[in-house]
Coordinates of C-alpha atoms and ligand atoms in Angstrom, one line a residue:
M1 CA -122.5 91.7 24.9
D2 CA -119.5 93.2 26.6
Q3 CA -116.6 94.0 24.4
I4 CA -113.5 92.1 25.1
V5 CA -110.7 94.6 25.6
P6 CA -107.4 93.0 24.6
E7 CA -104.7 93.2 27.2
Q8 CA -101.8 95.3 26.3
A9 CA -98.8 93.2 25.4
P10 CA -99.5 90.6 28.0
S11 CA -96.2 88.8 27.6
Q12 CA -94.5 92.0 28.7
Q13 CA -96.4 92.3 31.9
P14 CA -93.7 92.4 34.6
V15 CA -94.4 89.5 37.0
E16 CA -93.1 91.5 40.0
Q17 CA -95.9 94.1 39.7
S18 CA -98.8 91.7 40.3
G19 CA -100.1 91.0 43.8
M20 CA -100.1 94.7 45.0
A21 CA -103.1 96.1 46.8
N22 CA -103.4 99.2 49.0
G23 CA -99.6 99.6 49.2
V24 CA -99.2 96.0 50.4
M25 CA -97.6 93.4 48.2
I26 CA -98.0 89.7 48.6
R27 CA -94.6 88.1 48.6
S28 CA -93.6 84.4 48.3
I29 CA -91.2 83.8 51.2
L30 CA -88.7 80.9 51.1
A31 CA -89.6 79.4 54.4
G32 CA -87.7 76.1 54.1
I33 CA -85.2 74.4 51.8
G34 CA -84.4 70.6 51.6
A35 CA -82.6 68.2 49.3
Y36 CA -81.9 64.5 48.6
L37 CA -78.9 62.9 46.9
P38 CA -78.7 59.3 45.9
K39 CA -76.4 57.2 48.0
R40 CA -74.2 55.9 45.1
V41 CA -71.4 58.2 44.0
V42 CA -69.8 57.6 40.6
S43 CA -66.3 59.0 40.0
N44 CA -64.9 60.2 36.7
E45 CA -62.4 57.3 36.8
E46 CA -65.3 54.8 37.0
L47 CA -66.9 56.3 33.9
A48 CA -63.5 56.2 32.1
E49 CA -63.7 52.4 32.5
R50 CA -67.0 52.4 30.5
V51 CA -66.4 55.1 27.7
E52 CA -63.4 56.6 26.1
T53 CA -62.8 59.6 28.4
S54 CA -60.6 60.7 31.3
D55 CA -60.9 62.4 34.6
V56 CA -58.7 65.2 33.3
W57 CA -60.9 65.9 30.2
I58 CA -64.1 65.9 32.3
R59 CA -62.7 68.2 35.0
E60 CA -61.0 70.6 32.6
R61 CA -64.0 71.0 30.3
T62 CA -66.8 70.9 32.9
G63 CA -65.5 71.1 36.5
I64 CA -67.2 67.8 37.3
R65 CA -65.4 65.3 39.6
Q66 CA -68.2 62.9 40.5
R67 CA -72.0 62.5 40.4
H68 CA -74.7 60.7 42.4
I69 CA -76.6 58.0 40.5
A70 CA -79.9 56.7 41.7
G71 CA -80.4 53.1 42.7
P72 CA -83.5 51.2 41.6
D73 CA -85.5 52.3 44.7
E74 CA -84.4 55.9 44.4
T75 CA -87.2 56.9 42.0
C76 CA -88.0 60.4 40.9
A77 CA -91.0 60.4 43.3
F78 CA -89.0 59.0 46.2
M79 CA -86.3 61.6 45.9
A80 CA -88.8 64.4 45.4
T81 CA -90.6 63.2 48.6
E82 CA -87.4 63.1 50.6
A83 CA -86.5 66.6 49.5
A84 CA -90.0 67.9 50.2
R85 CA -90.0 66.4 53.8
A86 CA -86.6 68.1 54.4
A87 CA -87.9 71.5 53.2
L88 CA -91.1 71.2 55.3
A89 CA -89.0 70.2 58.4
D90 CA -86.7 73.2 57.7
A91 CA -89.7 75.5 57.5
G92 CA -91.3 73.9 60.6
V93 CA -94.4 73.4 58.6
A94 CA -96.9 70.5 58.7
P95 CA -98.0 68.8 55.4
A96 CA -101.5 70.2 56.1
E97 CA -100.2 73.7 55.3
V98 CA -99.2 72.7 51.8
G99 CA -101.7 74.1 49.4
A100 CA -100.0 73.0 46.2
I101 CA -97.1 70.9 45.0
I102 CA -95.2 71.6 41.8
V103 CA -92.6 69.2 40.6
A104 CA -90.2 70.3 37.9
T105 CA -89.0 67.2 36.2
A106 CA -88.2 65.8 32.8
T107 CA -87.7 62.3 34.2
P108 CA -90.9 61.3 36.0
D109 CA -91.4 57.6 36.9
Q110 CA -94.7 57.5 35.0
A111 CA -96.5 59.6 32.4
F112 CA -99.2 60.0 35.0
P113 CA -100.2 60.4 37.7
S114 CA -97.8 63.3 38.2
T115 CA -94.8 63.0 40.5
A116 CA -96.5 65.9 42.5
V117 CA -99.5 63.8 43.5
R118 CA -97.2 60.9 44.4
V119 CA -95.4 63.3 46.8
Q120 CA -98.8 64.6 48.0
A121 CA -99.9 61.1 49.0
A122 CA -96.5 60.2 50.5
I123 CA -96.3 63.2 52.8
G124 CA -100.1 63.4 53.5
A125 CA -100.7 66.8 52.1
G126 CA -104.0 68.2 50.7
G127 CA -104.5 70.9 48.0
F128 CA -103.4 70.1 44.4
G129 CA -100.3 69.3 42.5
F130 CA -98.8 68.9 39.0
D131 CA -95.6 68.4 37.2
L132 CA -93.9 71.0 35.0
S133 CA -91.5 70.4 32.1
A134 CA -88.9 72.9 31.2
A135 CA -85.7 70.7 31.4
C136 CA -82.9 72.4 33.3
S137 CA -84.9 75.6 33.7
G138 CA -87.7 73.7 35.4
F139 CA -87.1 74.9 38.9
I140 CA -87.1 78.6 37.8
Y141 CA -90.3 78.0 35.8
A142 CA -91.9 76.3 38.8
M143 CA -90.9 79.1 41.2
S144 CA -92.4 81.6 38.8
V145 CA -95.7 79.7 38.6
A146 CA -95.8 79.2 42.4
D147 CA -95.1 82.9 43.0
S148 CA -98.0 83.8 40.6
M149 CA -100.4 81.5 42.4
I150 CA -99.4 82.9 45.8
K151 CA -99.7 86.5 44.6
A152 CA -103.1 85.8 43.0
G153 CA -104.3 84.5 46.5
Q154 CA -104.9 81.0 45.1
V155 CA -102.7 79.3 47.7
K156 CA -100.8 80.2 50.8
G157 CA -98.1 77.5 50.8
V158 CA -96.5 75.8 47.8
L159 CA -93.9 73.1 47.7
V160 CA -91.7 73.7 44.7
I161 CA -89.5 70.7 43.9
G162 CA -86.9 69.9 41.2
A163 CA -86.3 66.1 40.9
E164 CA -84.5 64.3 38.2
V165 CA -83.1 60.8 37.4
Y166 CA -81.3 61.6 34.1
S167 CA -79.3 58.4 34.6
R168 CA -82.4 56.6 33.3
I169 CA -82.3 58.6 30.0
M170 CA -78.6 58.5 29.4
N171 CA -77.0 56.8 26.5
W172 CA -74.2 55.3 28.5
E173 CA -72.2 54.8 25.4
D174 CA -72.2 58.5 24.4
R175 CA -69.2 60.0 26.2
G176 CA -70.4 63.5 25.0
T177 CA -73.3 63.3 27.4
C178 CA -73.1 60.5 29.9
V179 CA -70.3 62.2 31.9
L180 CA -72.2 65.4 32.4
F181 CA -75.3 64.4 34.4
G182 CA -76.3 63.2 37.8
D183 CA -79.5 62.5 39.8
G184 CA -81.0 64.2 42.8
A185 CA -83.8 66.4 44.2
G186 CA -84.2 69.7 45.9
A187 CA -87.2 71.5 47.3
V188 CA -88.3 74.8 48.7
F189 CA -91.5 75.6 50.7
L190 CA -92.9 79.0 49.7
R191 CA -95.4 80.7 52.0
A192 CA -97.4 83.8 51.4
G193 CA -96.1 86.9 53.3
T194 CA -96.3 90.6 52.7
G195 CA -94.0 93.5 51.8
D196 CA -94.2 97.1 50.6
G197 CA -93.4 96.2 47.0
T198 CA -89.8 97.4 47.1
A199 CA -86.6 95.4 46.7
A200 CA -86.1 95.5 50.5
D201 CA -89.0 93.0 50.8
R202 CA -88.2 89.4 51.7
G203 CA -89.3 86.7 49.3
I204 CA -89.3 86.4 45.5
L205 CA -88.6 89.8 44.1
S206 CA -89.0 88.9 40.4
T207 CA -89.0 86.0 38.0
H208 CA -88.3 86.2 34.2
L209 CA -89.0 83.3 31.9
H210 CA -88.0 82.7 28.3
A211 CA -88.1 80.0 25.6
N212 CA -87.2 79.6 22.0
G213 CA -88.5 76.5 20.4
N214 CA -86.5 77.1 17.3
Y215 CA -83.5 75.7 19.3
G216 CA -85.5 72.5 20.2
D217 CA -83.1 70.2 18.3
M218 CA -80.0 71.4 20.1
L219 CA -80.9 69.4 23.3
Y220 CA -83.7 66.9 23.4
V221 CA -84.7 63.3 24.4
D222 CA -85.2 61.2 21.3
G223 CA -88.3 59.3 22.6
A224 CA -91.0 59.4 25.3
V225 CA -92.8 57.3 27.9
G226 CA -95.7 57.0 25.4
R227 CA -93.3 55.2 22.9
P228 CA -92.6 51.7 24.2
D229 CA -90.3 51.1 21.2
R230 CA -88.3 54.1 22.3
P231 CA -88.2 55.4 25.9
G232 CA -85.6 57.9 24.7
H233 CA -82.0 59.1 25.4
L234 CA -80.7 62.6 25.9
V235 CA -79.1 64.0 22.8
M236 CA -77.1 67.3 23.0
Q237 CA -75.0 69.5 20.7
G238 CA -73.0 70.6 23.7
N239 CA -70.9 73.3 22.1
Q240 CA -74.0 74.9 20.5
V241 CA -75.8 75.0 23.8
F242 CA -72.7 76.3 25.5
R243 CA -72.6 79.3 23.1
H244 CA -76.2 80.2 23.7
A245 CA -76.0 79.6 27.4
V246 CA -73.3 82.3 27.9
T247 CA -75.2 84.9 25.9
L248 CA -78.7 84.2 27.1
L249 CA -77.8 83.8 30.8
S250 CA -75.9 87.1 30.7
E251 CA -78.9 88.8 29.3
T252 CA -81.3 87.3 31.8
V253 CA -79.0 88.3 34.7
T254 CA -79.0 91.9 33.4
E255 CA -82.8 91.8 32.9
A256 CA -83.4 90.6 36.6
L257 CA -81.3 93.4 38.0
A258 CA -82.8 96.1 35.8
A259 CA -86.4 95.0 36.7
N260 CA -85.5 95.5 40.4
D261 CA -83.5 98.7 39.8
M262 CA -80.6 96.9 41.6
P263 CA -76.9 97.3 41.0
Q264 CA -74.7 94.2 40.6
S265 CA -73.2 94.9 44.0
A266 CA -76.6 94.3 45.7
V267 CA -76.4 90.6 44.8
D268 CA -75.0 88.6 47.7
W269 CA -75.1 85.2 46.1
L270 CA -75.4 83.7 42.6
V271 CA -77.0 80.2 42.7
P272 CA -76.8 79.2 39.1
H273 CA -77.9 76.1 37.3
Q274 CA -75.0 73.7 37.5
A275 CA -74.2 72.5 34.0
N276 CA -70.6 73.6 33.5
L277 CA -68.1 75.4 35.7
R278 CA -67.0 77.5 32.7
I279 CA -70.5 78.9 32.2
I280 CA -70.9 79.5 35.9
D281 CA -67.6 81.4 36.1
G282 CA -68.6 83.5 33.1
I283 CA -71.8 84.6 34.7
G284 CA -70.1 85.2 38.0
R285 CA -67.6 87.5 36.3
K286 CA -70.4 89.3 34.4
L287 CA -71.9 90.1 37.8
G288 CA -68.6 91.1 39.2
L289 CA -69.0 88.6 42.0
P290 CA -65.9 87.0 43.6
P291 CA -65.9 83.2 43.2
E292 CA -66.6 82.7 46.9
R293 CA -70.1 84.4 46.3
V294 CA -71.0 81.9 43.7
V295 CA -72.5 78.6 44.9
V296 CA -70.9 75.7 43.0
T297 CA -72.0 72.1 43.3
V298 CA -71.4 70.9 39.8
D299 CA -68.0 69.4 40.9
R300 CA -69.8 66.9 43.2
H301 CA -73.4 66.7 41.7
A302 CA -72.7 67.2 38.0
N303 CA -75.8 68.5 36.1
T304 CA -78.9 67.4 37.9
S305 CA -81.1 69.5 35.6
A306 CA -84.2 70.9 37.4
A307 CA -82.8 69.7 40.7
S308 CA -79.5 71.6 40.5
I309 CA -80.5 75.0 41.8
P310 CA -82.5 73.8 44.8
L311 CA -79.7 71.3 45.6
A312 CA -77.1 74.1 45.5
L313 CA -79.4 76.5 47.4
S314 CA -80.0 73.8 50.1
E315 CA -76.3 73.2 50.5
A316 CA -75.4 76.9 50.9
W317 CA -78.4 77.6 53.2
H318 CA -77.8 74.7 55.5
D319 CA -74.0 75.3 55.8
G320 CA -74.7 78.9 56.8
R321 CA -73.3 80.7 53.8
I322 CA -76.6 82.1 52.7
Q323 CA -78.2 84.2 55.5
R324 CA -81.7 85.6 56.0
G325 CA -82.0 89.1 54.3
Q326 CA -79.4 88.4 51.7
V327 CA -80.2 88.7 47.9
V328 CA -79.8 85.5 45.9
L329 CA -79.9 85.5 42.1
M330 CA -80.8 82.1 40.5
E331 CA -80.6 81.5 36.7
A332 CA -80.9 78.5 34.4
L333 CA -80.9 77.5 30.8
G334 CA -82.0 74.1 29.4
G335 CA -83.6 72.1 26.7
G336 CA -86.2 74.0 24.7
L337 CA -84.3 76.1 24.8
T338 CA -85.8 77.5 27.9
W339 CA -84.1 80.0 30.3
G340 CA -84.9 82.4 33.0
S341 CA -84.1 83.9 36.4
A342 CA -85.5 84.3 39.9
L343 CA -84.3 87.1 42.2
V344 CA -85.0 86.4 45.9
R345 CA -84.4 88.1 49.2
M346 CA -84.0 85.3 51.7
Ligands
ACO401 N1 -64.2 62.7 27.0 C1 -63.2 62.9 26.1 N2 -63.5 63.6 25.0 C2 -64.7 64.0 24.8 C3 -65.8 63.8 25.7 C4 -65.5 63.1 26.8 N3 -66.4 62.8 27.8 N4 -66.9 64.3 25.2 C5 -66.6 64.9 24.0 N5 -65.3 64.7 23.8 C6 -64.5 65.2 22.6 C7 -65.4 65.4 21.4 O1 -65.6 64.2 20.7 C8 -64.6 66.4 20.6 O2 -63.6 65.7 19.9 P1 -63.2 66.1 18.4 O3 -62.7 67.6 18.5 O4 -62.2 65.1 18.1 O5 -64.5 66.0 17.6 C9 -63.9 67.2 21.7 O6 -64.0 66.5 22.9 C10 -64.6 68.6 21.9 O7 -66.0 68.4 22.0 P2 -66.9 69.7 22.3 O8 -68.3 69.2 22.4 O9 -66.7 70.8 21.3 O10 -66.4 70.1 23.7 P3 -66.8 71.4 24.6 O11 -65.6 72.0 25.0 O12 -67.9 72.2 24.0 O13 -67.4 70.7 25.9 C11 -69.6 70.3 26.9 C12 -68.5 69.9 25.8 C13 -68.9 70.0 28.3 C14 -70.8 69.4 26.8 C15 -69.9 71.8 26.8 O14 -70.2 72.1 25.5 C16 -71.1 72.2 27.7 O15 -71.0 72.2 28.9 N6 -72.2 72.6 27.0 C17 -73.4 73.2 27.7 C18 -74.2 72.2 28.4 C19 -75.4 72.8 29.0 O16 -75.4 73.9 29.5 N7 -76.6 72.2 28.8 C20 -77.8 72.9 29.2 C21 -78.4 72.3 30.4 S1 -78.7 70.6 30.1 C22 -80.5 70.3 30.0 O17 -81.2 71.2 29.8 C23 -81.0 68.9 30.0

C-alpha cells in the first residue's frame, strides 16, 4: 500500500501559485460584470417613521442615505438571474459557455434547490451550480472557489453571483440593524485565460480567505429555513464587528499586496464591501488611496452583504471609472466572522 504523504501546511498554500505549467499560468479573467437593484427605494426618512432613528444619525454613523428593498416578485433567484444575464451580455457570452454557477447568498428563497440551479434553468445554461454561504464575505469566497476551479482546469467559464434579500431577515423593529441593510444582486463572468504568472497578468492575481468561528455570536441569524417556528432575524453587535472589521481588513489588504509583491501605489481602485463609510474610509487611508479611487455605493445601496462588491464593481465598470488593465483590490468581512480579499487586474 502506498504511503500517504501529508501535504505541508496545506492551509498556507498560496492560492496564486496553483495553475502554473511550463511557464504558463491559467488566469481567471473578469470578462463581464452585471447587476440588479430592486425598483423600490426606501429613504432614511421613511425608516424614521417606523423606528426611533433619524436621517442624520444614519448618515453620520454609516454614510447610508437610502437602500433598495425587494418587492414580492424580486426574489433572490430572480435578482441573481437578472445580474447573471447582464454579466453575460457584458461579456458577449452565450449561456452555453457557462460551465458553473456559484451564488453567494445567505438569503436564498429555498433551502434547496440552490439559487444557482434556479439561475441555471432561467438562463438556459449547462454545467453545474451551487450556493455558498459566507455572509458579507460570500462574493470573495465565491471568486476564490471559482478561480481554483478554473486553475484546476475543471471549468472554463464560471458565473459568480452575489444575491441577497436581507429585508426578509430584518427585525424591522430593531433600529440597530434595520437601517443598515438593502437588497440587490451583482455578477461577474470569469473565463479561463493565460498569463506568465506575474502581477502584470490580467485576471485574478490572488485571493485570501479567513474565518474565525469563535466570533460567530457577534453577527448571526437567530433561526433558519429548516425551523418553521423561527425563520430567523439578523442579530448584530455592531460596535464589536466594527472594531474587528478595521483591524482584520487592514491585515487582509496588507496580505494581498505582500503576496503579489505590490506596493500600495500599484492599486488603482479599492472596491470594498459596503457596510459602513467609516470602515471604507479607514481602509482607503491605510492604502494611501485618495477618496476618488475608492468605489462607494453604501450611500445608495446600504449593506447588500454578498451582493455589495459586485454591485459596486458593476457601477464603476459601466460608468467607465474602472478600465481594462487596472488593478482592483476587493475586500470584505462578514458574519462568521469571515473575511478575505481578491486582487484583480481587469
Ligand atoms: N438610530 C439612532 N440611534 C441608534 C440607531 C439608529 N438607527 N442604532 C443604534 N442607535 C443607538 C444605540 O442604541 C446606542 O445608543 P446608547 O449609546 O444610548 O446605547 C448608540 O446609538 C450607539 O450605538 P453603537 O452600536 O455603539 O453605534 P456605532 O457607532 O457602533 O454604529 C453601526 C453602529 C453602524 C452598526 C456600526 O457599529 C457598524 O457599522 N458596525 C459594523 C457593521 C459591519 O461591518 N458588519 C459586517 C458586515 S454585515 C454581515 O456580514 C451580514
